[in-house]
XYZ file of C-alpha atoms in Angstrom:
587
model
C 6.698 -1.377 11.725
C 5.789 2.198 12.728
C 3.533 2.823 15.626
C 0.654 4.951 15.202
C 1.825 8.274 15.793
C 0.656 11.951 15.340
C 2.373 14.235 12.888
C 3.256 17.790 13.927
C 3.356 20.279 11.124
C 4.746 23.171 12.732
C 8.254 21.840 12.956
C 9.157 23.082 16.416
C 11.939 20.868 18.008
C 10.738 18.248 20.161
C 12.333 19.829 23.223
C 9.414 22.445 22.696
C 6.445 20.691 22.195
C 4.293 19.077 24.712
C 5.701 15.115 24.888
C 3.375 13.336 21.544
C 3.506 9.219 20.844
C 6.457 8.902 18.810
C 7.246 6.279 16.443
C 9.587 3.461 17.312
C 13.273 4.241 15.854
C 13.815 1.484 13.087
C 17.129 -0.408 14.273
C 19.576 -1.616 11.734
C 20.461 -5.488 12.939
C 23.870 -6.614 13.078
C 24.996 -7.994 9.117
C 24.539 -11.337 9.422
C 24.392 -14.035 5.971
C 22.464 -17.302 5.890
C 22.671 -19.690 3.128
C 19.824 -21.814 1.411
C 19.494 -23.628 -1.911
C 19.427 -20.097 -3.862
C 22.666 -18.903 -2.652
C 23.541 -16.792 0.026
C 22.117 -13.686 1.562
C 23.002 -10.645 3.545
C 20.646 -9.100 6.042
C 22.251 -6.411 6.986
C 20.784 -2.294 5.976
C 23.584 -0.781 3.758
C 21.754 2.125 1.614
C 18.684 3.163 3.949
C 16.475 5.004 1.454
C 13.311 6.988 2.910
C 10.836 4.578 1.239
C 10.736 1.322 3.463
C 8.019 -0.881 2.039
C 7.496 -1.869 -1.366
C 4.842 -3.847 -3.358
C 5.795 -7.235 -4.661
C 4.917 -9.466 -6.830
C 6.674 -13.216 -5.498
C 8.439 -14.924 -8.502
C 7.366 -18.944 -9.408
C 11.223 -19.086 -8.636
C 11.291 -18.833 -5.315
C 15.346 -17.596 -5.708
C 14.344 -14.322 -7.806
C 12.028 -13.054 -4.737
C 14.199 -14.174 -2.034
C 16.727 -11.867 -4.120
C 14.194 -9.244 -4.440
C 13.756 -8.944 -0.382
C 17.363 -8.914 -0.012
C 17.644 -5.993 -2.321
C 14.721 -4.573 -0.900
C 15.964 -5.190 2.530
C 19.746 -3.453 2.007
C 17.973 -0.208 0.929
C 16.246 -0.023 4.264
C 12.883 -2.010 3.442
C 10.872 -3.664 6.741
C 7.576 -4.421 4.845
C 6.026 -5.805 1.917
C 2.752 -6.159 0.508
C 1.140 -8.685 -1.239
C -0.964 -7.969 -4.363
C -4.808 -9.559 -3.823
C -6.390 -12.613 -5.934
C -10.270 -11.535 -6.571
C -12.559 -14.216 -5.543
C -15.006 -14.765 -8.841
C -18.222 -16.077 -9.506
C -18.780 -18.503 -12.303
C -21.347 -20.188 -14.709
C -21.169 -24.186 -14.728
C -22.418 -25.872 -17.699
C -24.562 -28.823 -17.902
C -21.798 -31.260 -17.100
C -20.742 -29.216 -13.948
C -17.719 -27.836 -15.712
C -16.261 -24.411 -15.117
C -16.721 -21.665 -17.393
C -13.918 -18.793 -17.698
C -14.596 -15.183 -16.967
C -16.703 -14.724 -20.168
C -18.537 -17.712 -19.466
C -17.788 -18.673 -23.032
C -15.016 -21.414 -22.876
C -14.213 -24.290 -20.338
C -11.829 -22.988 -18.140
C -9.164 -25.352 -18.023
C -7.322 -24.083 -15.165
C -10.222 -25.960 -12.817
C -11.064 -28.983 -15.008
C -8.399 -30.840 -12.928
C -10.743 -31.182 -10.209
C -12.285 -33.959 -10.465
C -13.906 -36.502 -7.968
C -14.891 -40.435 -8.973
C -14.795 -39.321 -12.768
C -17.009 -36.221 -12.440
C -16.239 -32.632 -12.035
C -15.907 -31.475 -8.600
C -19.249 -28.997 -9.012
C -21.331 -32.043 -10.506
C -19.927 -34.251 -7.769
C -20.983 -31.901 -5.266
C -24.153 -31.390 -6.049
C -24.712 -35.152 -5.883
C -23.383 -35.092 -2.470
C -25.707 -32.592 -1.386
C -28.939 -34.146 -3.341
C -28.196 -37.714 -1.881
C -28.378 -35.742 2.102
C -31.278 -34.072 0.913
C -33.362 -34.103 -2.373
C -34.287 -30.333 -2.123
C -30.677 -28.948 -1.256
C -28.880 -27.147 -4.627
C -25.941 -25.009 -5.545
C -27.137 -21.554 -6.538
C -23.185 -20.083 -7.075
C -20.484 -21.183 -8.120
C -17.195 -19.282 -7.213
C -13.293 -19.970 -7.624
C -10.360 -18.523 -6.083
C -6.841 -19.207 -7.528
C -3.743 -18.968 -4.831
C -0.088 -19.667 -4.642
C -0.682 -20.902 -1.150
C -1.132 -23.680 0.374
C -3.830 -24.022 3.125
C -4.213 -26.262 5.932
C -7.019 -28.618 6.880
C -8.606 -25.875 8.832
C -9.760 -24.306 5.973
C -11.878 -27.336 5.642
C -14.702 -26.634 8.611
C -17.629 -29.716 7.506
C -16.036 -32.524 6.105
C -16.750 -34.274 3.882
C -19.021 -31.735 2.414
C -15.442 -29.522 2.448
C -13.072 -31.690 0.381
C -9.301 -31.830 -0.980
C -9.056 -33.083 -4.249
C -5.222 -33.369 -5.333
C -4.450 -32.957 -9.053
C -1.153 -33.177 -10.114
C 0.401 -30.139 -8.882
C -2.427 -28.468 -8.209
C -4.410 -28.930 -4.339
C -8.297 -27.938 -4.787
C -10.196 -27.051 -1.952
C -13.734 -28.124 -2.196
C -16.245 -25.867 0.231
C -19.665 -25.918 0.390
C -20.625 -23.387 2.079
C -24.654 -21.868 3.154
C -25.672 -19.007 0.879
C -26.707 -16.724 3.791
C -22.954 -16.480 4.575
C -23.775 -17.844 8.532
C -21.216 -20.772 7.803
C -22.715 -22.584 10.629
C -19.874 -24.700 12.536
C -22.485 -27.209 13.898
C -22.687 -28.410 9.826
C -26.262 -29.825 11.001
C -27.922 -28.207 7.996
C -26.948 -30.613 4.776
C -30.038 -32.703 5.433
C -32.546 -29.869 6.124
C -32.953 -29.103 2.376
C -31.035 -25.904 2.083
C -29.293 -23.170 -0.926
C -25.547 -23.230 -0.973
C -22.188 -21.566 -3.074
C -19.802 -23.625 -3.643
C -16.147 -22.093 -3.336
C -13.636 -23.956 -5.246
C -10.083 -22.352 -4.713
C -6.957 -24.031 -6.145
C -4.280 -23.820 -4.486
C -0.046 -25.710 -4.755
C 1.857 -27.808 -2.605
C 4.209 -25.359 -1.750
C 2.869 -22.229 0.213
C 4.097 -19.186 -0.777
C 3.204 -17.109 2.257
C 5.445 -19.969 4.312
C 8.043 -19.267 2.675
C 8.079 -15.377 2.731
C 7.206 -15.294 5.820
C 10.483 -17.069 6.958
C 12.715 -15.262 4.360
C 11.101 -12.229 6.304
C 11.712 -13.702 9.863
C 15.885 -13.894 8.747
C 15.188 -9.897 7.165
C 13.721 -8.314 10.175
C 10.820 -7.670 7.951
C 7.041 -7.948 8.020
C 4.614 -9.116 5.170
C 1.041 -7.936 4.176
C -0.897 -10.514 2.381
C -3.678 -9.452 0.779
C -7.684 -10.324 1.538
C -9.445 -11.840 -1.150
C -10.811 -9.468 -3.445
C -14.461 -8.484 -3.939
C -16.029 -9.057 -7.147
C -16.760 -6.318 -9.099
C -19.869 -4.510 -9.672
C -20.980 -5.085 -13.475
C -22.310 -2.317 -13.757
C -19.370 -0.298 -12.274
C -16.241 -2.006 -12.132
C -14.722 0.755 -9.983
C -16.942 -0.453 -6.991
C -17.228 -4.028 -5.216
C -20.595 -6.082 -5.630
C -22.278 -6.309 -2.523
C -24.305 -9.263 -3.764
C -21.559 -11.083 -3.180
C -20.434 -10.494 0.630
C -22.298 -14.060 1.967
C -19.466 -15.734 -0.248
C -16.428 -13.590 0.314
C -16.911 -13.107 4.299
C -17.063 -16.879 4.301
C -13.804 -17.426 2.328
C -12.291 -14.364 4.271
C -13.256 -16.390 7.717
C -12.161 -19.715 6.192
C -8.570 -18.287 5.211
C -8.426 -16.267 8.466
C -8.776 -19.480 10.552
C -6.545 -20.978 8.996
C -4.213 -18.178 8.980
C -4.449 -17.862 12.860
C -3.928 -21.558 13.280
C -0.561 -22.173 11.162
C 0.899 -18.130 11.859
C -0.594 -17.129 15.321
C 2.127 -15.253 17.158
C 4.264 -15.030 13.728
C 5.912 -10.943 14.020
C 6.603 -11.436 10.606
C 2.852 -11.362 9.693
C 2.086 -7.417 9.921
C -1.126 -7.657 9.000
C -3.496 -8.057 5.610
C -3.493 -5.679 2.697
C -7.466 -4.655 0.938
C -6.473 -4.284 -1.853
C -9.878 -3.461 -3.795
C -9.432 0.334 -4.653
C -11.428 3.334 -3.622
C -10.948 7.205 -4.505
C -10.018 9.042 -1.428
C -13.295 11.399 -2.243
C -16.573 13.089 0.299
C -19.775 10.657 -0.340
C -23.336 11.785 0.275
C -23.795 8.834 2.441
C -20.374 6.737 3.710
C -22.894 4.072 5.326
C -24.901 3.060 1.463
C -21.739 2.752 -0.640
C -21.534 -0.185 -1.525
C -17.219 -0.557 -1.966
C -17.326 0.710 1.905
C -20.368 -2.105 2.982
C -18.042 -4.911 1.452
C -15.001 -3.558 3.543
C -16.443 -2.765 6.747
C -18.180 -6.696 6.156
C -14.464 -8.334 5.876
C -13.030 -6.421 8.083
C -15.020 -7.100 10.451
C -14.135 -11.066 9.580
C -10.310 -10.261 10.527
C -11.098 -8.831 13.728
C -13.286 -11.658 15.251
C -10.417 -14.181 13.482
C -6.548 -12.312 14.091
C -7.573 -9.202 16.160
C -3.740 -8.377 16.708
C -3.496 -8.212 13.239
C -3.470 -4.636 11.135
C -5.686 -4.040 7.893
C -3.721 -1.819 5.493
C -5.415 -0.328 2.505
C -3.980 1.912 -0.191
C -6.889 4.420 -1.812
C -6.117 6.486 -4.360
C -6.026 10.804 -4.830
C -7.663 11.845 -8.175
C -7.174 15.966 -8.402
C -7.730 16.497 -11.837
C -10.277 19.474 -12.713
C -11.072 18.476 -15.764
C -12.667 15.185 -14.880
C -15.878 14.812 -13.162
C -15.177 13.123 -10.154
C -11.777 14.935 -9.256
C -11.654 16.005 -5.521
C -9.996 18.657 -3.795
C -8.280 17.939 -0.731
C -11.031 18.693 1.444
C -13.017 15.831 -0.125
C -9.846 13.910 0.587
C -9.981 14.476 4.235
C -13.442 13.422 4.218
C -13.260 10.407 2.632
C -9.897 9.460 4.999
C -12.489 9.891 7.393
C -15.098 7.008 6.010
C -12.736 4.959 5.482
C -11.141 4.648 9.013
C -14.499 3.940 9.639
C -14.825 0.562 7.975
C -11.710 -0.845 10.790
C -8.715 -0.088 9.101
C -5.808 0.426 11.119
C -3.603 1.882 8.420
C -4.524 4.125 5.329
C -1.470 4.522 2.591
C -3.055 6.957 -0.115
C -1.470 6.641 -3.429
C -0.020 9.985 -4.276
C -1.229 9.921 -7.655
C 2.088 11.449 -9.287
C 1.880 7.997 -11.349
C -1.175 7.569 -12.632
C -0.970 11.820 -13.518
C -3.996 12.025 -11.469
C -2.037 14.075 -8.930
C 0.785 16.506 -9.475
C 4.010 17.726 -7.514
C 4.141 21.525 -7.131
C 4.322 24.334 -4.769
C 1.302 26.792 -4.252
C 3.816 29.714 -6.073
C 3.850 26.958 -8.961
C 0.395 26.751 -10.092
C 0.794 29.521 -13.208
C 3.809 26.566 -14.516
C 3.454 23.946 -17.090
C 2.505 20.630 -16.151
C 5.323 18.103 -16.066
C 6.012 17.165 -19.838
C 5.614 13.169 -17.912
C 2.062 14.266 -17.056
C 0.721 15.746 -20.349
C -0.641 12.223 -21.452
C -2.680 12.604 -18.592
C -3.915 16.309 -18.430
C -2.930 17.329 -21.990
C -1.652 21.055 -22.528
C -2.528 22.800 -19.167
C -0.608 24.695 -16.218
C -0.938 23.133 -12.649
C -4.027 25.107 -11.203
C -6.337 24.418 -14.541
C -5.087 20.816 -14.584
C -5.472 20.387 -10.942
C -7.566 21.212 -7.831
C -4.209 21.080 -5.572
C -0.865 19.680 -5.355
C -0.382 16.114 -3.543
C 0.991 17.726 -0.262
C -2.086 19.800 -0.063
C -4.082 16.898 0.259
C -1.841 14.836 2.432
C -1.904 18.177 4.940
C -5.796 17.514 4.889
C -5.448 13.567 5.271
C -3.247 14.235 8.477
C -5.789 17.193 10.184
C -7.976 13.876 9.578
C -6.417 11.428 11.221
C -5.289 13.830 14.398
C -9.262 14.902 14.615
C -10.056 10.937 14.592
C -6.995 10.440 16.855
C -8.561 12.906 19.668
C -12.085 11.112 19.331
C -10.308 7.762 20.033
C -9.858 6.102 16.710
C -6.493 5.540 15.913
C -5.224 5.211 12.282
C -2.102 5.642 10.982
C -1.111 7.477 7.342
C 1.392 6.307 5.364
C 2.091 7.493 2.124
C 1.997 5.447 -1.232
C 4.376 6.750 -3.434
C 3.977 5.897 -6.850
C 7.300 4.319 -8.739
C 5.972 5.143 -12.340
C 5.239 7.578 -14.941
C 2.421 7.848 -17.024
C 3.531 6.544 -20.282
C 7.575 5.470 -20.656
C 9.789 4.971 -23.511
C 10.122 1.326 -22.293
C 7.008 -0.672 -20.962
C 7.979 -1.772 -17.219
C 4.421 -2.779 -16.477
C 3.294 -6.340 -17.501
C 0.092 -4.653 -18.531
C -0.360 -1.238 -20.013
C 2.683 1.583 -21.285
C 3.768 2.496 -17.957
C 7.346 3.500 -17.246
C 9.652 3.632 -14.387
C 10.280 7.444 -12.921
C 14.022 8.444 -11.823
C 15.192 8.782 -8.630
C 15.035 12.810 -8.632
C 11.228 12.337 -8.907
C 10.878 10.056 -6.582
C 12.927 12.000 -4.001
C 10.219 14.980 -4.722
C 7.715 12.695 -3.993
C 8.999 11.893 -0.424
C 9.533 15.710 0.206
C 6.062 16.165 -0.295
C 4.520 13.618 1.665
C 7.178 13.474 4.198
C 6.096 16.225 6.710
C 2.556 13.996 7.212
C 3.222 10.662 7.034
C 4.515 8.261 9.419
C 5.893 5.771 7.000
C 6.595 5.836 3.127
C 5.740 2.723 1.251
C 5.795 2.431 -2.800
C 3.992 0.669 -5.569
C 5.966 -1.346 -6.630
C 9.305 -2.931 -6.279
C 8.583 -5.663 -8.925
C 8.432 -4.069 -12.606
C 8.913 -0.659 -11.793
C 12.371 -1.073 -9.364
C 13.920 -3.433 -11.121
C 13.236 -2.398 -14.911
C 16.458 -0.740 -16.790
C 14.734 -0.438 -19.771
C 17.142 2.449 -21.635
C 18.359 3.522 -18.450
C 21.943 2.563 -17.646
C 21.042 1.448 -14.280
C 17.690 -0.195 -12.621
C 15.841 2.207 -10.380
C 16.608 0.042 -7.170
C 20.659 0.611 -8.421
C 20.117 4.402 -8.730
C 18.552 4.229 -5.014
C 20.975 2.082 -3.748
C 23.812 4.837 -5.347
C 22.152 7.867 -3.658
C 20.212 6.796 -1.003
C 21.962 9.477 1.086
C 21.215 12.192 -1.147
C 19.741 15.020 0.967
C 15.558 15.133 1.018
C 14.327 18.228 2.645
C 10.421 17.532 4.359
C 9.831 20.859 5.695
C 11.608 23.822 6.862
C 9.658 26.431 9.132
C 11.136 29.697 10.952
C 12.534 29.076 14.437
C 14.997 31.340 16.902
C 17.584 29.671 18.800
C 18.064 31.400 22.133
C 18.153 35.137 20.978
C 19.163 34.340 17.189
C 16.647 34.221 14.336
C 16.612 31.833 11.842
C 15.077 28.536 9.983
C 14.678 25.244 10.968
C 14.840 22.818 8.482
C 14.018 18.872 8.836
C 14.652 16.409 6.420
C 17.268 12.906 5.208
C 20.988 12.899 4.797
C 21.251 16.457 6.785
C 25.076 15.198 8.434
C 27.781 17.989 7.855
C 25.251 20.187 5.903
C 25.784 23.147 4.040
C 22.324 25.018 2.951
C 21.901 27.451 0.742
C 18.934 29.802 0.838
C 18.002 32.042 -2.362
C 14.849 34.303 -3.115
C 14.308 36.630 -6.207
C 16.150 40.161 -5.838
C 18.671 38.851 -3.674
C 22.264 39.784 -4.266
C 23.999 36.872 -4.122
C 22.612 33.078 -2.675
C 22.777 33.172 1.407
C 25.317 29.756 2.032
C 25.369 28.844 6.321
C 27.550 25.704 7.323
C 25.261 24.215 10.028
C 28.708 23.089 11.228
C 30.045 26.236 11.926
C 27.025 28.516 12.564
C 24.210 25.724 13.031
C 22.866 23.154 14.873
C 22.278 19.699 14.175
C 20.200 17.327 15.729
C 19.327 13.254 14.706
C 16.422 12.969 17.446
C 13.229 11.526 16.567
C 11.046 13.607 15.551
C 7.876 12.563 16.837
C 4.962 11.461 13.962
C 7.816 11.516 11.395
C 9.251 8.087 10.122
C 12.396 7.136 11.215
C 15.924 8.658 10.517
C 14.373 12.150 9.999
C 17.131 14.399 11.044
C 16.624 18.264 12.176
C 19.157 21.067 11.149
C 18.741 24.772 12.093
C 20.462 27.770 10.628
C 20.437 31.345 11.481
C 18.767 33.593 9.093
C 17.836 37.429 9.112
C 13.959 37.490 7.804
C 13.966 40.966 7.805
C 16.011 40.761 4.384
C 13.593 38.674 2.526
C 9.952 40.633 1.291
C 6.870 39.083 3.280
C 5.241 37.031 1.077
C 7.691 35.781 -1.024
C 9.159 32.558 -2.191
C 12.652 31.247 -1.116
C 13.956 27.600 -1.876
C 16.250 25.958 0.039
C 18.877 23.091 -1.232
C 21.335 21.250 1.027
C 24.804 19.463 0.155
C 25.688 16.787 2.996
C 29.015 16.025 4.312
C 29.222 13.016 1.281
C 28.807 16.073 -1.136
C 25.869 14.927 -2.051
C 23.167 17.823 -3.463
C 19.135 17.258 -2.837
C 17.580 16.854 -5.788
C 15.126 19.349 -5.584
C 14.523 22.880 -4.057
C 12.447 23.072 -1.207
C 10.189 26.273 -1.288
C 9.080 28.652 1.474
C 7.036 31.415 1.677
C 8.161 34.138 4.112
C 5.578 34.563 7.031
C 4.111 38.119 8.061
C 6.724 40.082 10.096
């Protein structure tokens, strides 16, 4: 896992720079294979790709996700991230039973629970009535899990029950309304309001299991908190009415978390995974989304304070809707956010969804992306958009240094997003979302790359693995050219007496680059081998494996102002995808 680091823009060599916190190298373990029911696996790193953590959804067959990490794990991925379950309040009917979402139908999925004949809700409230006539459930609540939680979970039995139903384990909590979730449990016969939470959960934990797999993979897993209901009114932001209930089951699972995985490496930390725009509000301390968050998280730091909160907002630039933001609003609302005890922020680039765009400032006169035109219709990149995604990542990192120098120390990552719009075939389980190629993805990294410690990507499951009409899955095309060159940023540097550019990036080895500007005779071609200088030190606040190549160049050649782009070919002969472009500084 990266360490928090700071990001330096300027490019100057690390030799040249006062000594910054760097981030800790990411070292490749020694191939090794271990061998369970499923078949066997190799740990070792073969195709190291930029991205290194991936969303995943864990298969019922527990042999298709161990598979999944060891795929993820040969193209160089050390984290993964749980999607969240949302915690949700219920109606009950007359004869205790749960109703589904709608509150139409019986929801069958909890009518298993049963104690001494009666549903678990009307048994309950019998319990409570016969240790005091005036006690009463006033909310009902279930949470549905894959895991499997211990008896700490349980903190005043037998008013906290398990009730085993086939395959299915139901926890039972009772729980005060106020949210104090007194540990004395002295209050059942005082005549008190309570929520029942009723989570059902399997015999066989899930987060066990992948957090062994991870143990053999070097890796580290992000489960997610439980998530927030949602505000009827808005379903974009979390219902505060609910925070009593959802601090209570956060502390409940956090307990037991810290008593079955204290010490575990392979735990990195817990994903929120209730969404927020990275946007400037009026006032960070009323909104409501940020009063849930800065409520739970507060929960994981009194329960697993070595522990990191990761959470994954998302960019909307788009002019033509009202709540777009440019990347000053970005940078403020990086800025409330750290606020609520985060430890990590990952912004979702927004290339995806088409609610953020990939182009350079000499680029805004183009056509969208024909991918993004579902999105923003007709338009060039300035109308559609207030800025390009680097733009605001260059904001989100002047953020997180300012917050850095105060004292508050939060690392950005950078979602990338794995999708397009709309696809020929559907890769998403829900909705028409396709899976992107690897040349976009590559321009995705090059643009988030200079400011980011770590790249992470939503998601591995669907969006990796789908073929669709492709001839190979988007994992296989990684795993092909994972050492295709991907330049971050290239900035003009002398060398001793010699002018020229230096250029940092992936897959720089035996480079040759090739430099080209309108008006120019014929393409400028330097072999860093013979006239350069290459360099695979850390660079400090970049992730790990960024290499630095620097090539002499006369400046006075090219017109001030104007736009060069710069490829690269690497010793494997392999070409980067995409141009990166420069403007040429003042004289």
């Amino acid at each position: 896992m990266a360490v928090i680091t700071l990001v330096v823009d300027d490019g100057v060599p690390a030799a040249d720079r006062t000594p910054r916190p760097t981030a800790a190298p990411v070292a490749t373990p020694s191939p090794t294979a271990f061998t369970d029911p499923c078949g066997t696996f190799d740990t070792a790193v073969v195709n190291p790709y930029p991205v290194t953590g991936y969303w995943l959804i864990p298969s019922k067959d527990p042999c298709t996700w161990r598979k999944q990490l060891e795929q993820i794990h040969r193209v160089g991925g050390d984290t993964v991230i749980r999607l969240g379950i949302s915690m949700s309040p219920r109606f009950v009917d007359n004869d205790g039973r749960i109703r589904d979402d709608a509150g139409e139908n019986v929801d069958d999925r909890y009518a298993t629970c049963v104690e001494d004949g009666k549903p678990c809700v009307a048994a309950a409230e019998d319990q409570l009535r016969a240790a005091h006539r005036d006690n009463r459930i006033t909310q009902t609540y279930v949470y549905r899990t894959d895991e499997a939680f211990g008896e700490t979970i349980l903190r005043c039995p037998p008013y906290d029950k398990v009730v085993k139903a086939g395959k299915y384990i139901f926890h039972r909590l009772l729980v005060p309304e106020d949210g104090s979730d007194d540990s004395s449990c002295n209050g059942y016969e005082r005549g008190k309001r309570y929520h029942l939470i009723l989570i059902r959960g399997v015999e066989r934990d899930s987060l066990t299991e992948l957090l062994d797999l991870a143990d053999r993979f070097r890796m580290q897993i992000f489960p997610a908190l439980p998530v927030p209901p949602r505000d009827p009114a808005q379903q974009v932001r979390a219902d505060p009415r609910h925070i009593p209930a959802l601090t209570t089951l956060t502390r409940r699972i956090m307990h037991d978390y810290q008593q079955r995985f204290s010490g575990r490496n392979s735990l990195g930390g817990f994903y929120q995974s209730f969404e927020v725009q990275l946007r400037a509000w009026k006032d960070p301390a009323s909104n409501r989304t940020l009063e849930v968050y800065r409520e739970q998280h507060e929960i994981v730091r009194q329960e697993m304070p070595d522990k990191k909160i990761l959470i994954s907002p998302y960019l909307d630039s788009r002019k033509r809707v009202a709540f777009g933001a440019p990347p000053e609003e970005a940078r403020a609302g990086f800025k409330a956010i750290a606020e609520t005890g985060v430890h990590i922020i990952a912004p979702q680039d927004g290339r995806g969804t088409g609610k953020g765009a990939l182009f350079w400032p000499n680029e805004g006169g183009r056509a969208v992306d024909q991918r993004l035109r579902p999105v923003v219709g007709e338009s060039t990149n300035s109308t559609a958009y207030h800025a390009s995604t680097r733009e605001h990542f260059a904001q989100m990192a002047e953020a997180r240094d300012e917050l850095a120098a105060a004292g508050k120390k939060v690392e950005l990552w950078a979602n990338v997003e794995a999708f397009e719009p709309s696809g020929v075939e559907r890769c998403s389980k829900t909705g028409t979302r396709g899976r992107t190629d690897k040349a976009r993805l590559d321009q995705a990294v090059m643009f988030v790359g200079p400011h980011a410690s770590k790249i992470i990507s939503y998601m591995w499951s669907d969006f990796f693995t789908c073929r669709g009409s492709h001839e190979a899955t988007l994992a296989q095309e990684v795993a092909a050219d994972w050492d295709q060159p991907i330049v971050l940023q290239a900035v003009r540097r002398s060398r001793d007496i010699q002018d020229g550019v230096l250029i940092q990036g992936y897959g720089l080895t035996n480079a040759t680059v090739t430099i080209t500007w309108p008006g120019q005779p014929a393409p400028k071609v330097v072999d860093v081998g013979g006239q350069g200088w290459h360099d695979r030190t850390q660079v400090p606040g970049l992730p790990a494996r960024v290499e630095s190549i620097w090539v002499p160049l006369n400046w006075a050649e090219i017109p001030v102002g104007e736009w060069m782009a710069i490829s690269v070919v690497n010793g494997s002969q392999k070409k980067s995808a995409n141009p990166y472009q420069l403007v040429v500084p003042p004289r």
